[in-house]
Coordinates of C-alpha atoms and ligand atoms in Angstrom, one line a residue:
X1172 CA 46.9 -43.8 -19.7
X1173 CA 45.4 -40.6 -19.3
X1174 CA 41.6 -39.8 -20.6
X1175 CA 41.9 -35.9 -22.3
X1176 CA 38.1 -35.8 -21.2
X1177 CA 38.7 -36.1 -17.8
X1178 CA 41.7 -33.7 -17.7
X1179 CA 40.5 -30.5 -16.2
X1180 CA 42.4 -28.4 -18.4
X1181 CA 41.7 -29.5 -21.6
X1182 CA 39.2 -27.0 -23.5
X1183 CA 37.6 -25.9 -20.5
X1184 CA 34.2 -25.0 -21.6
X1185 CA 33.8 -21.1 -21.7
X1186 CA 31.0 -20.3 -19.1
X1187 CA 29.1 -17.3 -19.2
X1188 CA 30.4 -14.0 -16.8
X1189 CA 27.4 -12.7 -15.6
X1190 CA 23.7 -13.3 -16.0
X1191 CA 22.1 -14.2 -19.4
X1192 CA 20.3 -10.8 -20.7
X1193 CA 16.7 -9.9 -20.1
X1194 CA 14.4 -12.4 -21.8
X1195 CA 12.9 -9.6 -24.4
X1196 CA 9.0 -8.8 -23.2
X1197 CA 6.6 -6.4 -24.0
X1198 CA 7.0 -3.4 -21.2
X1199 CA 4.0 -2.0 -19.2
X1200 CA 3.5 1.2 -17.3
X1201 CA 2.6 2.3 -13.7
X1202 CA 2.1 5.6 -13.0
X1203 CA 0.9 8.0 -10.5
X1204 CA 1.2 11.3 -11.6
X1205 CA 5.0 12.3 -12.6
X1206 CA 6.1 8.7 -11.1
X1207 CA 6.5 6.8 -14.3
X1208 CA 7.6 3.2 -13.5
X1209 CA 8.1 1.1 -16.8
X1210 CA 8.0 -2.8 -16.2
X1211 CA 9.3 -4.8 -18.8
X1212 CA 11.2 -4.0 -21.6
X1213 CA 14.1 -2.2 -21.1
X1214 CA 13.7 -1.4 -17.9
X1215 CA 15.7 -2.4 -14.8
X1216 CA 14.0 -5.2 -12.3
X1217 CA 11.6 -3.5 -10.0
X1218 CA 10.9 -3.8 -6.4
X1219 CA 7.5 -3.4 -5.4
X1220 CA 5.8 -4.9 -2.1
X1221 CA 2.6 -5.0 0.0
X1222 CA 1.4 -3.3 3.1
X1223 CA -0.3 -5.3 5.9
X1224 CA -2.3 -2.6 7.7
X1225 CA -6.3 -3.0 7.3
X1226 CA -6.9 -1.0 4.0
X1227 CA -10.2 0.6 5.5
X1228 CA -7.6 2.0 8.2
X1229 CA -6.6 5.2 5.9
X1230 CA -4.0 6.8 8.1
X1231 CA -2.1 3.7 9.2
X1232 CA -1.9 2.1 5.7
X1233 CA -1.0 5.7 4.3
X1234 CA 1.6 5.4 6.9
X1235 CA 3.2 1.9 5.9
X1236 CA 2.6 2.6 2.2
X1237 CA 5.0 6.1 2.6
X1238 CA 7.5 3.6 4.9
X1239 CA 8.0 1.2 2.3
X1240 CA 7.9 4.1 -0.9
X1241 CA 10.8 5.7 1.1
X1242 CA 12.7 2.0 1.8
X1243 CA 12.4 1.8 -2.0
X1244 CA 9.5 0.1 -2.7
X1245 CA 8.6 1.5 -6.8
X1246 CA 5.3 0.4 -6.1
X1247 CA 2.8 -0.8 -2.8
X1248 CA 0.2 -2.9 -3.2
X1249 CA -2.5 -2.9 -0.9
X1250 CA -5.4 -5.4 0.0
X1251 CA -9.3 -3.8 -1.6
X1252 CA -11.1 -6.4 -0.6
X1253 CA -14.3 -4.1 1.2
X1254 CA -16.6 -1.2 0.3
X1255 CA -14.7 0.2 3.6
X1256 CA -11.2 -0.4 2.1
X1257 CA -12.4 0.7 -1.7
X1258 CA -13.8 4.0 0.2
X1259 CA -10.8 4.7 1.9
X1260 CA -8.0 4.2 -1.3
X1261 CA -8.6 8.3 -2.8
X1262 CA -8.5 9.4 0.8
X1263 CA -5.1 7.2 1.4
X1264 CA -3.7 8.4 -2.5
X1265 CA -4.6 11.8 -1.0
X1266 CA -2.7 11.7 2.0
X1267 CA 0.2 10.0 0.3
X1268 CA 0.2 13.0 -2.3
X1269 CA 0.1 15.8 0.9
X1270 CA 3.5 13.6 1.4
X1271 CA 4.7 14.1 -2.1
X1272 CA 4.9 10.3 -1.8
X1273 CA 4.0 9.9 -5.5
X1274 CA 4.3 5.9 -5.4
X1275 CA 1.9 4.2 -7.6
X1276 CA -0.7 2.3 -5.6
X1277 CA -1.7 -1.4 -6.6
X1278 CA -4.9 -2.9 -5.7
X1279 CA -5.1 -6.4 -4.6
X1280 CA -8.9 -7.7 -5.7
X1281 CA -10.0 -11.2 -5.1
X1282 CA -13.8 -12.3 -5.2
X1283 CA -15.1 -9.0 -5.6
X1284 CA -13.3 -7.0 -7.4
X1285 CA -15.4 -6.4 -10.1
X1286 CA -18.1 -5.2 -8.0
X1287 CA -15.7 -2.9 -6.1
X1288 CA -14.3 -1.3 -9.1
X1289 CA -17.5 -0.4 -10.4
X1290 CA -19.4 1.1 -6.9
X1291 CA -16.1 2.6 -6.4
X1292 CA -15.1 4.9 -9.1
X1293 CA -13.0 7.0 -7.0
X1294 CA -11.0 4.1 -6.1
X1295 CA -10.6 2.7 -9.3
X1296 CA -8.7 6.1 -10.7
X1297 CA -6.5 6.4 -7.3
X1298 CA -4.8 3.0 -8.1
X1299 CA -2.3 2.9 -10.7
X1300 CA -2.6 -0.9 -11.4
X1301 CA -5.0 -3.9 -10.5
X1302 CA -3.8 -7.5 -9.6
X1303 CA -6.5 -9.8 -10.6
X1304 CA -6.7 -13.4 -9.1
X1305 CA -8.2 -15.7 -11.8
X1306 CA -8.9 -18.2 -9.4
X1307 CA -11.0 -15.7 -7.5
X1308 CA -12.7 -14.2 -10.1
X1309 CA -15.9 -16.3 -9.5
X1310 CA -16.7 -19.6 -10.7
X1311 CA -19.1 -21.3 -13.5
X1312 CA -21.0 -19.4 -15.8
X1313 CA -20.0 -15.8 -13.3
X1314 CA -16.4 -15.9 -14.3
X1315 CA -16.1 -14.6 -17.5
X1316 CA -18.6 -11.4 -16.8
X1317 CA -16.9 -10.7 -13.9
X1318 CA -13.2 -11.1 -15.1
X1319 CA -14.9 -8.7 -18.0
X1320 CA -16.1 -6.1 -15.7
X1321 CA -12.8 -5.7 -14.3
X1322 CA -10.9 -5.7 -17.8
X1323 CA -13.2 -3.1 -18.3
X1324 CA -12.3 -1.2 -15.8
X1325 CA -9.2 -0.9 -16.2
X1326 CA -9.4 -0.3 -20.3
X1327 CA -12.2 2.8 -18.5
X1328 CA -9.2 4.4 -16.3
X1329 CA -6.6 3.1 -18.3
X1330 CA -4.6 1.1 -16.2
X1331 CA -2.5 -1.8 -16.2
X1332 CA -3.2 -5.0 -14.5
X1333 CA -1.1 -8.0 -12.9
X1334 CA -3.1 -11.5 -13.7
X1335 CA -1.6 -13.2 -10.7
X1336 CA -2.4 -16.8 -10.7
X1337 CA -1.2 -18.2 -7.0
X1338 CA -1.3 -22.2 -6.5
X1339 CA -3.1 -21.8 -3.5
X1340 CA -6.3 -20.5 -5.4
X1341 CA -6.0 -21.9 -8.2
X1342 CA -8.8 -21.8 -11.0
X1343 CA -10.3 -25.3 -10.0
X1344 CA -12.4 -25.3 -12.9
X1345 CA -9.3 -25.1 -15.4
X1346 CA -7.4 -27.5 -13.1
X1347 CA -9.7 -30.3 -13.3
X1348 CA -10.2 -30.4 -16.8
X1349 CA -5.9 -30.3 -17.5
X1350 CA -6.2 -33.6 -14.9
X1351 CA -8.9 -35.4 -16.8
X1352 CA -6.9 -34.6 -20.2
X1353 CA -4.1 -35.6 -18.2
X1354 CA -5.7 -38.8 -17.1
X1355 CA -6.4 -39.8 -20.7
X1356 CA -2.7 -39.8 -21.9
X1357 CA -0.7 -42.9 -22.5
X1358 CA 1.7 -41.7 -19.9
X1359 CA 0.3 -39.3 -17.9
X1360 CA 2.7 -36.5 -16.4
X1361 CA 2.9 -36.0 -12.8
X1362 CA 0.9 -34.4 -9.8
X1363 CA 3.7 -31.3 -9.8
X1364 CA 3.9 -31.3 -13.6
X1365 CA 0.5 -31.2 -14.2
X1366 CA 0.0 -28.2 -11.2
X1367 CA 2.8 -26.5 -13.4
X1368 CA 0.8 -26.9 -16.7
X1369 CA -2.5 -25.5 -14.6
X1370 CA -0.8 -22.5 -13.2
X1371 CA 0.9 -21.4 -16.7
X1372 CA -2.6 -22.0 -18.5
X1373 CA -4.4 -19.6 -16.2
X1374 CA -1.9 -17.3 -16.6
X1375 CA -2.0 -17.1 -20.3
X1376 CA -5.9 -17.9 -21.2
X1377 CA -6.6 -15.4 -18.8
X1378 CA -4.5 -12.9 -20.2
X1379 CA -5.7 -14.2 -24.0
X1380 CA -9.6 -13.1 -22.8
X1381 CA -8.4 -9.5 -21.2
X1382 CA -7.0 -8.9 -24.7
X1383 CA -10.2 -10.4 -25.9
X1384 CA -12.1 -7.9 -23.9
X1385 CA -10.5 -5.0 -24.7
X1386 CA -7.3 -4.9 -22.8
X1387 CA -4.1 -3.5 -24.2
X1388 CA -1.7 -6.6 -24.3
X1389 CA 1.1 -4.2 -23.7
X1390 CA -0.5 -3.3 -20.6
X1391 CA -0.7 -7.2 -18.8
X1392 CA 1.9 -8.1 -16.4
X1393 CA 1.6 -11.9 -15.3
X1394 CA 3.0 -13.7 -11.9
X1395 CA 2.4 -17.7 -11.2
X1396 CA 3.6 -18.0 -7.5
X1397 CA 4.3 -21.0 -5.9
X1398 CA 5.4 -21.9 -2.7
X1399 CA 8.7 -24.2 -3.2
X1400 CA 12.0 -23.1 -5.1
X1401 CA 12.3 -25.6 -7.6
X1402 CA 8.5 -25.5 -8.5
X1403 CA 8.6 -21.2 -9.1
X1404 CA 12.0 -21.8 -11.0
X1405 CA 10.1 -24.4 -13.6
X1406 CA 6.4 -22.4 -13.7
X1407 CA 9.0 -19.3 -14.6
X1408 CA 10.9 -21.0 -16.8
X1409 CA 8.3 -22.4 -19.1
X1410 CA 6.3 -19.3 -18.7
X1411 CA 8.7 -17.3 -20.0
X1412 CA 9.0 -18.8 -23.5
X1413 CA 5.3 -18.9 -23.6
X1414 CA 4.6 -15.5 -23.7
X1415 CA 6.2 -11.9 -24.0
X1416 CA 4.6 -10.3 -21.3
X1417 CA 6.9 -9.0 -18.4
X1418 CA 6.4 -11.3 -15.5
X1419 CA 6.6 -10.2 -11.7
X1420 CA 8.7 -13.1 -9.6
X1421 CA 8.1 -14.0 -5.9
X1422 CA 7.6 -17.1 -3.7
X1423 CA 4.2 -16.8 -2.0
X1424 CA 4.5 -17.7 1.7
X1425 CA 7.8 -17.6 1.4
X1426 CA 7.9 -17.7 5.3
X1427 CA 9.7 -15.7 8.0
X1428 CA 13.2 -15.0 8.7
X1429 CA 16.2 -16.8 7.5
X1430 CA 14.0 -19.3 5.4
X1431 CA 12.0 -16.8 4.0
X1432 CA 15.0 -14.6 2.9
X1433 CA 16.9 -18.0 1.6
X1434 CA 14.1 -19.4 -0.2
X1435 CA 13.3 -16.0 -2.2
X1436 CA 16.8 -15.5 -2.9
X1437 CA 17.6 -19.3 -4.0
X1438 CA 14.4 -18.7 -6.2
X1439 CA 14.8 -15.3 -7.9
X1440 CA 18.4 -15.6 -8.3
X1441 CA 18.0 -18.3 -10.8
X1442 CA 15.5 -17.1 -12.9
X1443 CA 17.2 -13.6 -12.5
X1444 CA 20.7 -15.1 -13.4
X1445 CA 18.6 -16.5 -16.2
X1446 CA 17.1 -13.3 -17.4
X1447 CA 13.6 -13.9 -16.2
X1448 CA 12.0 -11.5 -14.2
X1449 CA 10.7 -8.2 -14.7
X1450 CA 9.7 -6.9 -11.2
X1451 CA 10.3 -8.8 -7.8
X1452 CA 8.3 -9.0 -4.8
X1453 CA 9.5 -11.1 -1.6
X1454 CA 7.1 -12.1 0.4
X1455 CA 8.4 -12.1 3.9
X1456 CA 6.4 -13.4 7.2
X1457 CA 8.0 -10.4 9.5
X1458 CA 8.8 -11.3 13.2
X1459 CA 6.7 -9.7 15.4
X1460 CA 7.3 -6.1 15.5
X1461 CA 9.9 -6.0 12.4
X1462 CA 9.6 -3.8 9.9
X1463 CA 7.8 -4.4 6.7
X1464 CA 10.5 -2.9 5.3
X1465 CA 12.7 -5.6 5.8
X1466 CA 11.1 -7.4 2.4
X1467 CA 12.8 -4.3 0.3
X1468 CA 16.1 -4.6 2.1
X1469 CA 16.0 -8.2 0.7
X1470 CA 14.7 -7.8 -2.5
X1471 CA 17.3 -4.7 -3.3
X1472 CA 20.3 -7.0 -1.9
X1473 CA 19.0 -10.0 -4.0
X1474 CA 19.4 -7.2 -7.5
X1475 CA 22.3 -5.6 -5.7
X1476 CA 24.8 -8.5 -5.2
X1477 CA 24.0 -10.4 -8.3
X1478 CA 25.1 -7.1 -10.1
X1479 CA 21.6 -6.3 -11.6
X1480 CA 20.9 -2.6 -10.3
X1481 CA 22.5 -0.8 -6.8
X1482 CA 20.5 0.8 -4.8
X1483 CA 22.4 1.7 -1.9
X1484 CA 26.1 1.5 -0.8
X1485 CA 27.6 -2.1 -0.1
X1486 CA 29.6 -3.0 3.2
X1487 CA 31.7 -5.9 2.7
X1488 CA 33.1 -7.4 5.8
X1489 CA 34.5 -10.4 6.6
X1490 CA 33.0 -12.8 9.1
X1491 CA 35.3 -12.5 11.6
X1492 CA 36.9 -15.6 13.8
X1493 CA 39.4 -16.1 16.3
X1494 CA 41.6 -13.6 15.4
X1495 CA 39.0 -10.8 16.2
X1496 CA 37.6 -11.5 19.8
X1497 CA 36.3 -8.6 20.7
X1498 CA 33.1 -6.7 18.7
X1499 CA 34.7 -3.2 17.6
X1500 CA 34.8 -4.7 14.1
X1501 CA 31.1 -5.9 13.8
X1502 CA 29.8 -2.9 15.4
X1503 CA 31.5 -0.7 13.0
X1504 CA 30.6 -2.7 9.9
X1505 CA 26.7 -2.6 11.6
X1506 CA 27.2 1.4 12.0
X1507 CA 28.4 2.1 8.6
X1508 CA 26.1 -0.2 6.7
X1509 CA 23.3 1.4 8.8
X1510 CA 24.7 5.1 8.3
X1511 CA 24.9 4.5 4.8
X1512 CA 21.4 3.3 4.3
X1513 CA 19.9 6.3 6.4
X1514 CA 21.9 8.8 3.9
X1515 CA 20.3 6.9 0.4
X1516 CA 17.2 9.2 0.8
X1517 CA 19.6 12.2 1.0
X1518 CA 22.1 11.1 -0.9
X1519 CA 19.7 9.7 -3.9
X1520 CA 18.9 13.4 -4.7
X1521 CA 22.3 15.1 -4.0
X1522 CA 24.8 12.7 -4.9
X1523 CA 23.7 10.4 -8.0
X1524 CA 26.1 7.3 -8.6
X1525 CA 26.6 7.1 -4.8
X1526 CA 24.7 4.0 -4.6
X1527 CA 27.4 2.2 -6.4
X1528 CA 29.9 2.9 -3.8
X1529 CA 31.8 -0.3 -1.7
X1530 CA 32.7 0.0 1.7
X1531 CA 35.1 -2.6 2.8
X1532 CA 35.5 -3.1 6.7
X1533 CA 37.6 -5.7 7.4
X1534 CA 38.8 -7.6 11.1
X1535 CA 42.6 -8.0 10.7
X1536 CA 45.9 -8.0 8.5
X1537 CA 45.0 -11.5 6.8
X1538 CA 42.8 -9.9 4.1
X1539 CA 42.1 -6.6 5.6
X1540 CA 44.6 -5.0 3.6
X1541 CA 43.9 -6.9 0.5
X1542 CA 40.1 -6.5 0.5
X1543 CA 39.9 -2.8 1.6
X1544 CA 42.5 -1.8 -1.5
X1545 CA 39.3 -3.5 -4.0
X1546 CA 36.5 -1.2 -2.7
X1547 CA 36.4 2.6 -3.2
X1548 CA 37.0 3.2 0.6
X1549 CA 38.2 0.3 3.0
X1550 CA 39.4 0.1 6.8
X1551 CA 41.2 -2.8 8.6
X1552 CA 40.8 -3.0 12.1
X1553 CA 43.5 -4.4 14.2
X1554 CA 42.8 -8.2 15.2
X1555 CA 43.7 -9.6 18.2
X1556 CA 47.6 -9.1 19.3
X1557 CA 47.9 -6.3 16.4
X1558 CA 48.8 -3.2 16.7
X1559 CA 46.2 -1.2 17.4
X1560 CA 46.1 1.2 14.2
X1561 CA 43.0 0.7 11.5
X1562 CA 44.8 1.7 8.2
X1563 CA 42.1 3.4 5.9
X1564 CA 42.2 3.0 2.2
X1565 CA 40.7 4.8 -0.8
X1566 CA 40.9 4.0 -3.8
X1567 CA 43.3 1.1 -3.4
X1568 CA 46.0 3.7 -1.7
X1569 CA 47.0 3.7 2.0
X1570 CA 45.7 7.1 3.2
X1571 CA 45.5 7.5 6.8
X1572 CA 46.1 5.3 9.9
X1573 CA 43.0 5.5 12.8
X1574 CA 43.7 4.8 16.1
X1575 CA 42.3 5.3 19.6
X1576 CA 38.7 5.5 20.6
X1577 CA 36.8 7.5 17.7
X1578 CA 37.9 5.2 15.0
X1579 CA 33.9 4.9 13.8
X1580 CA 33.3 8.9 13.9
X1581 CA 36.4 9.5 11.8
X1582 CA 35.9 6.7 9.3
X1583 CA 32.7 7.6 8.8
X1584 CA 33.9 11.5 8.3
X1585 CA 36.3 9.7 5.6
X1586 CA 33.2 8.0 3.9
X1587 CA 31.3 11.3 3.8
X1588 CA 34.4 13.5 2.3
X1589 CA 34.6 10.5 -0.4
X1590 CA 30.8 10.6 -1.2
X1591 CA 31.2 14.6 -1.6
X1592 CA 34.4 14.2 -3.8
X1593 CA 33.3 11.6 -5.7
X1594 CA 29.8 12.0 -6.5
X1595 CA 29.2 15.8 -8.0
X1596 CA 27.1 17.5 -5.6
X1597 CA 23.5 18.6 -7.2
Ligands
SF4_2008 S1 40.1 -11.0 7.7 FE1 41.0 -11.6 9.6 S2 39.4 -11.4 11.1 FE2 38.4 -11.4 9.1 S3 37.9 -13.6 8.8 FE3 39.8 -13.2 7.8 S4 41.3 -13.8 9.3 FE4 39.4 -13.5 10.4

């Protein structure tokens, strides 16, 4: 006898297409001159990120800081954690304005902050936001004048802050007093659930006393970052129907290479997918003599292919196997992706929409065909055996056939005529 609850077919359950929309939060502005970045709100997910050059070194973190503006970083936050480094911040806003590098600057404080601010006026106005550690703020009866002199601060130059609570310097204070009131339950919660609970608290009390102190509310940005997946996707979760602030995501340590880039991904996507998440940061170890940049790449991709903004042309191509033994395929798909992502700075300005462009290159008949016909401009290359022609599609519609040895130069001649076509030229 069949059970109509395990049949498969009967009243499937309608699942959602697409991720839930934007948890609704209050929206916050960074800005550095004419560079208006709203956080929050209405506004798409942002990518920001941090430099890792010595602060005090002006030239060098001007450098990095225009680097990662021009990889597509909205905003850079860099380390003030010195009177050298709070001297050098106008001089590096200077040299970034010479550049016409207009990205707003964020200043990481911890411990001293407050003292910083204040000896540094100069500094204070050149950064367009402040992250604030509550856990580094300073301890016992220092905290709350310090944590004040900073909110001051910022209400003095108007600017927004980030309260970034980060498990790893956690308010110690706060946490042992949730554990003993923990302790005293009738079934206490857990190590991880009580960490949770510790990390949200800071979050919010500390964001209740900026208010308190004269912050605009509509001017707070709060992050909890944790180091493990599952641990970020329940702070975020529980943070984000506790408050309606706009909440910057990232894994802290998130570590380097594949893991790093896996982790954030697995992380964000599900609290992205779930509508949480206002700006994104991944925090990427980079291999020695990578470029920082690499942590924008991923963060873009991450909004990219889960359909949230574009930011640069996609390449789809298929994996490859047996039928494709030698590398013209991969090396064109590395080419194009790479030409395309070189042009974005170009193109941005001259040929708006652009970014929303698909490339297909694909290795043989079995989906070539198929796959190229779904994006605006695909090529098959002939797999082992085939013949040797590279049919080129636009548009879903066969156009031209490439063969011999410049089959990169002409398809990428082929992209640039589409991009001109299709994208009104400013
Ligand atoms: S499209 Fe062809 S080459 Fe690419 S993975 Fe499929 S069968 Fe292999």
């Amino acid at each position: 006898m069949s059970n109509s609850s395990n049949n498969p077919s009967s009243n499937p359950p309608k699942l959602p297409l697409g991720p839930e929309p934007k948890r609704s939060t209050r929206q916050a502005t960074v800005a550095w001159k004419t560079n208006i970045i709203t956080i929050g709100g209405d506004a798409p997910v942002r990518v920001q990120s941090m430099t890792n050059t010595d602060t005090a070194d002006a030239i060098a973190t001007a450098i990095q800081v225009k680097e990662l503006a021009r990889a597509g970083s909205e905003m850079v936050r860099i380390t003030v954690d010195t009177p050298a480094a709070a001297a050098a911040v106008p001089y590096i806003r200077e040299q970034l304005d010479k550049m016409d590098v207009l990205v707003p600057l964020i200043g990481d404080f911890h411990y001293n902050g407050h003292t910083l601010l204040k000896d540094y006026p100069e500094c204070a106005k050149a950064l367009s936001k402040y992250r604030i550690n509550p856990g580094n703020v300073g301890k016992g009866a220092k905290r709350d004048p310090q944590f004040a002199q900073m909110i001051e601060a910022a209400c003095q130059y108007d600017k927004p802050i980030r309260i970034g609570v980060n498990w790893g310097s956690l308010d110690q204070d706060l946490l042992a007093s949730i554990m003993d009131a923990n302790a005293a339950l009738p079934v206490p919660k857990t190590a991880q659930e009580v960490m949770i609970e510790a990390l949200i608290q800071s979050a919010l009390q500390s964001a209740e006393k900026a208010v308190e102190f004269g912050m605009n509310p509509n001017q707070i940005i709060l992050s909890c970052k944790v180091s493990k997946v599952q641990d970020l996707v329940a702070v975020y979760r529980d943070l984000s129907h506790r408050s309606d602030y706009p909440l910057h995501l990232g894994l802290t340590e998130a570590g380097m290479g594949s893991k790093g880039i896996v982790s954030s991904t697995a992380a964000m996507g599900i609290l992205l997918q779930e509508g949480i998440g206002d700006t994104i940061r991944v925090s990427l170890t980079p291999d020695p003599g990578a470029p920082r940049e690499n942590e924008i790449i991923v963060a873009q991709e991450i909004l990219q292919t889960m359909g949230l903004r574009n930011f640069t042309p996609m390449v789809i191509a298929c994996p490859g196997c047996g039928r494709t033994t030698s590398t013209t395929f991969q090396e064109l798909a590395a080419n194009i992706q790479s030409y395309l992502r070189q042009q974005m700075p170009i193109w941005k300005k001259t040929h708006p929409g652009v970014e929303a462009m698909n490339v297909a290159v694909m290795g043989c008949i079995v989906n070539g065909p198929g796959e190229s016909k779904h994006a605006n401009i695909g090529i098959s290359l002939p797999g082992t055996g085939e013949t040797p022609a590279a049919p080129v599609f636009v548009d879903g519609v066969k156009v031209k056939t490439l063969r011999g040895d410049n089959i990169a130069q002409e398809f990428q001649v082929i992209v640039d005529e589409y991009v001109n076509q299709h994208y009104a030229p400013k």
